Amino acid sequence: MTDAYLDGNALAGPLAPILAVDPTTAWRHCPDCGVRGPLAGLRVYGPEPGLTARCPGCEAIALRITTEGPFTWLSLGGPDGAFRFRTG
Amino acid sequence: MAAPAARGSTPYQRWARATLLARTPETGTARTLVLRAPGWPGHLPGQHIDIRLTAEDGYRAARSYSLAAPGRGEHLEVGVQPVDDGEVSPYLAEDLPVGADVEVRGPLGGWFVWRPERATAPLLLLAGGSGVVPLMAMLRGHRTSGARVPARLVYSVRDPAQLWYGSELAAFAPPVSVRLLHTRAAPPGDPRPPGRIASTDLPDADGPFAPGVPDVFVCGPTGFVEYAADLLLLAGHPAERIRTERFG
């Protein structure tokens, strides 16, 4: 399963408790390679210990989301700056 | 078909209980599960749900499953293809007792969605294996909505035993058409030799499909989706009219 991945469609559920709108139609412009496309088109690796969504053009990390008990950790972009939401 | 409630107001944006009403075989291993979800807000063809199981020790695992049919009140139909060594799918496919509860979240996804009542373009669906499930919801939505746009399903399976929805697919009539592709073993009399999807399997190559640029949905294993999407682009389908959904 090393090269198996889902895509950004699978992020709709994990992001649902955090976002007020469906995230899969959100567009992203990759700051690294310039690819533009919907969140649904991201390559998503997981599901454990969490989901890592990467750019389909250059594999840069677009976001990571992990559920830990009543908390959901969300980080956008690179390794810095995770947001923690209470979702449970 | 009920329209989905606005996000944020659906009772299923967080986890809620649903009860297994029935389980029916689609292939030797694949199953359709019918769930009853009280207060379900409705959904659109192509959307999915997440199903979460909690073990006795509190361990939880959640996975996404495509909805196989348009909404029917509180009834949800999902397709489950058990994954080797999977934590969730083998249990759902074989062991979850009818009458038992699971937790569900949804309806989910606004990208890989087809809205029959708004459809003006032809609909082209490319399925690999169990990727047929959300595309079947679109064909069923086409039927129940009385949509008039031409629709074509090109459905790639390993061999005839891996075919989901066989008799129902055979019963579709124009403007809906179905083309089956076999990658390893074809049924007797099939003029197409077994093999992966090729440009000659796309509608424009086997006769006129429909005037106009179709909306295209592709679903299946990652390798199938990438390959099929490349074929579509080479055949001149505009990228912005192709929507894909992959599973590992």
Short mmCIF file of C-alpha atoms in Angstrom, two decimals:
data_model
loop_
_atom_site.label_atom_id
_atom_site.label_comp_id
_atom_site.label_asym_id
_atom_site.label_seq_id
_atom_site.Cartn_x
_atom_site.Cartn_y
_atom_site.Cartn_z
CA MET A 1 0.00 0.00 0.00
CA THR A 2 3.03 2.27 -0.15
CA ASP A 3 1.93 4.01 -3.31
CA ALA A 4 -1.79 3.84 -2.67
CA TYR A 5 -3.61 7.05 -2.06
CA LEU A 6 -7.07 8.43 -1.95
CA ASP A 7 -7.90 11.87 -3.20
CA GLY A 8 -9.28 15.05 -1.77
CA ASN A 9 -12.86 13.80 -2.02
CA ALA A 10 -12.05 11.76 1.09
CA LEU A 11 -11.33 14.96 3.04
CA ALA A 12 -14.97 16.06 3.00
CA GLY A 13 -15.86 14.10 6.13
CA PRO A 14 -12.84 14.86 8.28
CA LEU A 15 -13.16 18.59 7.46
CA ALA A 16 -16.96 18.69 7.88
CA PRO A 17 -16.90 19.46 11.63
CA ILE A 18 -14.54 22.38 11.03
CA LEU A 19 -15.71 24.05 7.83
CA ALA A 20 -19.11 25.57 7.13
CA VAL A 21 -18.96 24.77 3.41
CA ASP A 22 -18.02 21.71 1.40
CA PRO A 23 -14.25 21.78 0.99
CA THR A 24 -13.88 19.50 -2.04
CA THR A 25 -14.70 22.24 -4.55
CA ALA A 26 -12.23 24.68 -2.99
CA TRP A 27 -9.46 25.65 -5.41
CA ARG A 28 -5.81 25.63 -4.57
CA HIS A 29 -2.90 27.28 -6.33
CA CYS A 30 0.28 25.45 -5.42
CA PRO A 31 2.93 27.90 -4.23
CA ASP A 32 5.66 25.42 -5.18
CA CYS A 33 4.80 24.17 -8.67
CA GLY A 34 1.94 26.40 -9.75
CA VAL A 35 -0.60 23.65 -10.35
CA ARG A 36 -4.19 24.80 -9.90
CA GLY A 37 -7.02 22.48 -9.08
CA PRO A 38 -9.75 21.53 -6.65
CA LEU A 39 -9.13 20.18 -3.18
CA ALA A 40 -10.81 17.02 -4.49
CA GLY A 41 -7.79 16.49 -6.76
CA LEU A 42 -5.20 16.39 -3.99
CA ARG A 43 -3.50 13.06 -3.38
CA VAL A 44 -4.43 11.86 0.08
CA TYR A 45 -2.37 9.36 2.01
CA GLY A 46 -3.60 7.63 5.14
CA PRO A 47 -5.89 6.88 6.82
CA GLU A 48 -3.75 6.29 9.87
CA PRO A 49 -2.47 8.00 11.92
CA GLY A 50 -4.08 10.81 9.95
CA LEU A 51 -4.59 12.04 6.41
CA THR A 52 -1.86 13.84 4.50
CA ALA A 53 -2.97 15.66 1.35
CA ARG A 54 -0.30 16.38 -1.23
CA CYS A 55 -0.17 18.47 -4.39
CA PRO A 56 -0.86 16.30 -7.48
CA GLY A 57 1.82 18.25 -9.34
CA CYS A 58 4.79 18.23 -6.98
CA GLU A 59 3.79 16.23 -3.86
CA ALA A 60 4.18 19.27 -1.60
CA ILE A 61 2.05 18.90 1.51
CA ALA A 62 -1.17 20.88 1.14
CA LEU A 63 -2.73 19.93 4.45
CA ARG A 64 -2.72 17.35 7.17
CA ILE A 65 -5.61 16.38 9.40
CA THR A 66 -5.54 14.06 12.37
CA THR A 67 -8.23 13.16 14.86
CA GLU A 68 -7.15 12.65 18.45
CA GLY A 69 -10.00 11.87 20.82
CA PRO A 70 -12.26 14.93 20.88
CA PHE A 71 -9.76 17.02 18.93
CA THR A 72 -9.01 17.45 15.27
CA TRP A 73 -5.58 18.74 14.33
CA LEU A 74 -5.38 20.58 11.02
CA SER A 75 -2.23 21.97 9.47
CA LEU A 76 -2.20 23.84 6.20
CA GLY A 77 0.77 23.95 3.90
CA GLY A 78 4.11 22.90 5.30
CA PRO A 79 5.05 21.60 8.71
CA ASP A 80 4.42 24.83 10.59
CA GLY A 81 1.34 26.12 12.31
CA ALA A 82 -1.21 23.48 13.19
CA PHE A 83 -4.67 24.56 14.22
CA ARG A 84 -6.53 22.53 16.77
CA PHE A 85 -10.32 22.49 16.74
CA ARG A 86 -12.69 21.00 19.25
CA THR A 87 -14.84 18.67 17.18
CA GLY A 88 -16.04 16.08 19.61
CA MET B 1 -35.11 13.34 -4.83
CA ALA B 2 -34.68 15.52 -1.81
CA ALA B 3 -32.14 18.27 -2.13
CA PRO B 4 -29.36 18.18 0.42
CA ALA B 5 -29.78 20.57 3.26
CA ALA B 6 -27.33 23.44 3.37
CA ARG B 7 -24.09 22.41 4.98
CA GLY B 8 -23.99 23.38 8.58
CA SER B 9 -27.62 22.56 9.11
CA THR B 10 -27.53 18.85 8.33
CA PRO B 11 -27.89 16.67 11.40
CA TYR B 12 -25.24 14.38 9.95
CA GLN B 13 -22.39 16.89 9.75
CA ARG B 14 -21.21 15.12 12.89
CA TRP B 15 -21.50 11.44 13.63
CA ALA B 16 -24.98 10.00 14.02
CA ARG B 17 -26.44 6.53 14.28
CA ALA B 18 -27.64 4.48 11.34
CA THR B 19 -29.02 0.95 11.36
CA LEU B 20 -28.13 -1.83 8.93
CA LEU B 21 -31.38 -2.94 7.29
CA ALA B 22 -30.10 -5.33 4.64
CA ARG B 23 -26.97 -6.68 2.99
CA THR B 24 -27.02 -8.13 -0.53
CA PRO B 25 -24.20 -9.64 -2.58
CA GLU B 26 -22.98 -7.88 -5.72
CA THR B 27 -20.03 -10.18 -6.46
CA GLY B 28 -18.39 -13.01 -4.54
CA THR B 29 -17.00 -10.50 -2.06
CA ALA B 30 -18.67 -7.15 -2.67
CA ARG B 31 -21.83 -6.21 -0.84
CA THR B 32 -24.52 -3.57 -0.97
CA LEU B 33 -25.53 -2.35 2.47
CA VAL B 34 -28.84 -0.61 3.06
CA LEU B 35 -28.83 1.63 6.11
CA ARG B 36 -31.61 3.58 7.77
CA ALA B 37 -30.51 6.99 8.99
CA PRO B 38 -33.30 8.81 10.86
CA GLY B 39 -33.66 12.40 9.71
CA TRP B 40 -31.34 11.97 6.75
CA PRO B 41 -31.34 15.24 4.79
CA GLY B 42 -31.04 13.69 1.32
CA HIS B 43 -28.08 13.57 -1.03
CA LEU B 44 -26.96 13.91 -4.63
CA PRO B 45 -25.62 11.24 -7.00
CA GLY B 46 -21.87 10.93 -6.52
CA GLN B 47 -21.78 11.89 -2.85
CA HIS B 48 -20.40 9.60 -0.17
CA ILE B 49 -20.66 8.99 3.54
CA ASP B 50 -18.11 8.17 6.17
CA ILE B 51 -18.82 5.13 8.32
CA ARG B 52 -17.19 4.82 11.74
CA LEU B 53 -16.84 1.69 13.82
CA THR B 54 -15.91 1.65 17.49
CA ALA B 55 -14.34 -1.48 18.97
CA GLU B 56 -15.07 -2.69 22.48
CA ASP B 57 -11.79 -1.19 23.64
CA GLY B 58 -12.77 2.19 22.28
CA TYR B 59 -10.59 2.05 19.15
CA ARG B 60 -12.25 3.84 16.29
CA ALA B 61 -11.79 3.62 12.54
CA ALA B 62 -13.63 5.57 9.85
CA ARG B 63 -13.69 5.06 6.10
CA SER B 64 -15.50 6.62 3.13
CA TYR B 65 -18.13 4.73 1.13
CA SER B 66 -19.90 5.88 -2.00
CA LEU B 67 -23.66 6.11 -2.03
CA ALA B 68 -25.00 3.79 -4.73
CA ALA B 69 -28.45 5.25 -5.22
CA PRO B 70 -30.29 8.54 -4.98
CA GLY B 71 -31.86 9.27 -1.63
CA ARG B 72 -35.00 7.40 -0.64
CA GLY B 73 -36.10 9.07 2.55
CA GLU B 74 -34.07 7.67 5.41
CA HIS B 75 -32.64 4.79 3.38
CA LEU B 76 -29.02 4.88 2.27
CA GLU B 77 -27.39 2.36 -0.03
CA VAL B 78 -23.62 1.99 -0.04
CA GLY B 79 -21.28 -0.36 -1.89
CA VAL B 80 -18.54 -2.13 0.07
CA GLN B 81 -15.65 -3.94 -1.58
CA PRO B 82 -13.67 -5.61 1.21
CA VAL B 83 -10.01 -4.66 1.24
CA ASP B 84 -7.45 -7.31 2.20
CA ASP B 85 -6.36 -6.68 5.79
CA GLY B 86 -8.82 -3.78 6.00
CA GLU B 87 -10.01 -2.65 9.41
CA VAL B 88 -13.50 -1.61 8.37
CA SER B 89 -14.57 -3.01 5.00
CA PRO B 90 -14.33 -6.77 5.76
CA TYR B 91 -16.39 -6.25 8.91
CA LEU B 92 -19.03 -4.27 7.05
CA ALA B 93 -19.11 -6.75 4.17
CA GLU B 94 -19.39 -9.91 6.26
CA ASP B 95 -19.85 -9.45 9.98
CA LEU B 96 -21.92 -6.44 10.96
CA PRO B 97 -25.28 -7.96 12.00
CA VAL B 98 -28.44 -6.79 10.31
CA GLY B 99 -30.19 -4.59 12.86
CA ALA B 100 -26.93 -3.31 14.33
CA ASP B 101 -25.97 0.34 14.41
CA VAL B 102 -22.96 2.11 12.97
CA GLU B 103 -22.08 5.79 12.99
CA VAL B 104 -22.34 7.74 9.75
CA ARG B 105 -21.44 11.25 8.65
CA GLY B 106 -22.67 12.94 5.51
CA PRO B 107 -23.75 13.51 2.84
CA LEU B 108 -20.20 14.42 1.86
CA GLY B 109 -18.57 15.94 -1.18
CA GLY B 110 -19.66 18.62 -3.59
CA TRP B 111 -17.06 18.04 -6.32
CA PHE B 112 -17.77 14.53 -7.59
CA VAL B 113 -21.50 15.19 -7.98
CA TRP B 114 -23.95 15.11 -10.85
CA ARG B 115 -27.21 17.05 -10.59
CA PRO B 116 -29.80 15.43 -12.90
CA GLU B 117 -32.22 18.33 -12.78
CA ARG B 118 -29.56 20.74 -14.01
CA ALA B 119 -28.04 18.46 -16.65
CA THR B 120 -27.81 19.86 -20.16
CA ALA B 121 -24.63 18.13 -21.37
CA PRO B 122 -24.28 14.43 -22.18
CA LEU B 123 -22.98 12.32 -19.31
CA LEU B 124 -19.96 10.06 -19.74
CA LEU B 125 -19.05 7.75 -16.86
CA LEU B 126 -15.85 5.68 -16.67
CA ALA B 127 -15.74 3.05 -13.93
CA GLY B 128 -12.96 0.74 -12.84
CA GLY B 129 -14.05 -2.12 -10.59
CA SER B 130 -15.96 -1.00 -7.52
CA GLY B 131 -15.58 2.57 -8.75
CA VAL B 132 -18.89 1.89 -10.45
CA VAL B 133 -20.76 2.56 -7.20
CA PRO B 134 -21.07 6.37 -7.29
CA LEU B 135 -21.53 6.25 -11.07
CA MET B 136 -24.45 3.83 -10.57
CA ALA B 137 -26.01 6.45 -8.31
CA MET B 138 -25.75 8.86 -11.26
CA LEU B 139 -27.39 6.40 -13.69
CA ARG B 140 -30.13 5.65 -11.19
CA GLY B 141 -30.56 9.38 -10.66
CA HIS B 142 -30.81 9.79 -14.42
CA ARG B 143 -33.59 7.20 -14.47
CA THR B 144 -35.58 8.45 -11.49
CA SER B 145 -35.32 12.10 -12.51
CA GLY B 146 -36.45 11.45 -16.06
CA ALA B 147 -33.34 13.19 -17.39
CA ARG B 148 -33.19 13.30 -21.19
CA VAL B 149 -29.49 13.83 -21.75
CA PRO B 150 -27.62 10.89 -23.29
CA ALA B 151 -25.58 8.94 -20.75
CA ARG B 152 -22.92 6.30 -21.36
CA LEU B 153 -21.23 4.11 -18.77
CA VAL B 154 -17.93 2.50 -19.77
CA TYR B 155 -17.28 -0.05 -17.04
CA SER B 156 -14.02 -1.97 -16.74
CA VAL B 157 -13.98 -5.19 -14.70
CA ARG B 158 -11.40 -7.91 -14.34
CA ASP B 159 -13.72 -10.71 -15.45
CA PRO B 160 -17.49 -11.32 -15.62
CA ALA B 161 -17.64 -12.52 -12.01
CA GLN B 162 -16.52 -9.07 -10.84
CA LEU B 163 -19.47 -7.27 -12.40
CA TRP B 164 -21.70 -5.28 -10.05
CA TYR B 165 -25.36 -4.51 -10.91
CA GLY B 166 -25.28 -6.84 -13.94
CA SER B 167 -29.00 -7.32 -14.59
CA GLU B 168 -29.85 -3.72 -13.81
CA LEU B 169 -27.16 -2.44 -16.15
CA ALA B 170 -28.43 -4.73 -18.90
CA ALA B 171 -31.91 -3.22 -18.56
CA PHE B 172 -30.88 0.38 -19.27
CA ALA B 173 -32.21 1.66 -22.60
CA PRO B 174 -31.49 4.77 -24.64
CA PRO B 175 -30.67 7.51 -23.86
CA VAL B 176 -28.61 5.44 -21.38
CA SER B 177 -26.07 2.95 -22.71
CA VAL B 178 -23.55 0.69 -21.02
CA ARG B 179 -20.31 -0.71 -22.39
CA LEU B 180 -18.49 -3.43 -20.45
CA LEU B 181 -14.73 -3.91 -20.71
CA HIS B 182 -12.92 -6.95 -19.33
CA THR B 183 -9.26 -6.67 -18.43
CA ARG B 184 -8.40 -10.35 -17.78
CA ALA B 185 -11.17 -12.61 -19.06
CA ALA B 186 -14.06 -11.68 -21.34
CA PRO B 187 -17.31 -13.63 -21.65
CA PRO B 188 -17.71 -15.96 -24.63
CA GLY B 189 -18.52 -14.09 -27.80
CA ASP B 190 -17.17 -10.74 -26.67
CA PRO B 191 -15.35 -9.39 -29.72
CA ARG B 192 -13.13 -7.21 -27.55
CA PRO B 193 -10.00 -9.03 -26.38
CA PRO B 194 -9.33 -8.69 -22.65
CA GLY B 195 -7.21 -5.70 -21.81
CA ARG B 196 -7.12 -2.41 -20.02
CA ILE B 197 -9.23 0.51 -21.17
CA ALA B 198 -7.98 2.02 -24.42
CA SER B 199 -8.78 5.02 -26.58
CA THR B 200 -10.87 2.74 -28.80
CA ASP B 201 -13.16 2.10 -25.82
CA LEU B 202 -14.13 5.75 -25.50
CA PRO B 203 -17.52 6.61 -26.96
CA ASP B 204 -16.34 8.77 -29.84
CA ALA B 205 -14.29 5.85 -31.10
CA ASP B 206 -17.17 3.38 -31.36
CA GLY B 207 -19.74 5.57 -33.02
CA PRO B 208 -21.57 8.78 -32.29
CA PHE B 209 -22.33 9.10 -28.62
CA ALA B 210 -24.01 12.46 -28.42
CA PRO B 211 -23.59 15.96 -29.73
CA GLY B 212 -21.91 18.39 -27.39
CA VAL B 213 -19.11 18.15 -24.87
CA PRO B 214 -19.96 15.62 -22.17
CA ASP B 215 -19.54 16.00 -18.45
CA VAL B 216 -17.19 13.16 -17.53
CA PHE B 217 -16.89 11.34 -14.21
CA VAL B 218 -14.15 8.78 -13.63
CA CYS B 219 -13.97 6.56 -10.56
CA GLY B 220 -11.85 3.57 -9.68
CA PRO B 221 -8.47 2.53 -8.41
CA THR B 222 -5.79 5.16 -8.70
CA GLY B 223 -4.06 3.51 -11.65
CA PHE B 224 -7.29 3.22 -13.61
CA VAL B 225 -8.30 6.80 -12.94
CA GLU B 226 -4.93 8.26 -13.93
CA TYR B 227 -4.79 6.20 -17.12
CA ALA B 228 -8.40 6.87 -18.11
CA ALA B 229 -8.05 10.59 -17.43
CA ASP B 230 -5.00 10.71 -19.69
CA LEU B 231 -6.94 8.92 -22.46
CA LEU B 232 -9.74 11.43 -22.13
CA LEU B 233 -7.36 14.39 -22.36
CA LEU B 234 -5.68 12.88 -25.43
CA ALA B 235 -9.12 12.39 -26.99
CA GLY B 236 -9.74 16.11 -26.59
CA HIS B 237 -12.00 16.20 -23.55
CA PRO B 238 -11.41 19.50 -21.75
CA ALA B 239 -9.81 19.01 -18.34
CA GLU B 240 -12.40 21.20 -16.65
CA ARG B 241 -15.18 18.81 -17.70
CA ILE B 242 -13.48 15.73 -16.20
CA ARG B 243 -14.06 14.95 -12.53
CA THR B 244 -12.28 12.09 -10.84
CA GLU B 245 -12.50 10.09 -7.64
CA ARG B 246 -9.76 7.66 -6.66
CA PHE B 247 -9.38 5.03 -4.06
CA GLY B 248 -6.17 3.27 -3.13
#
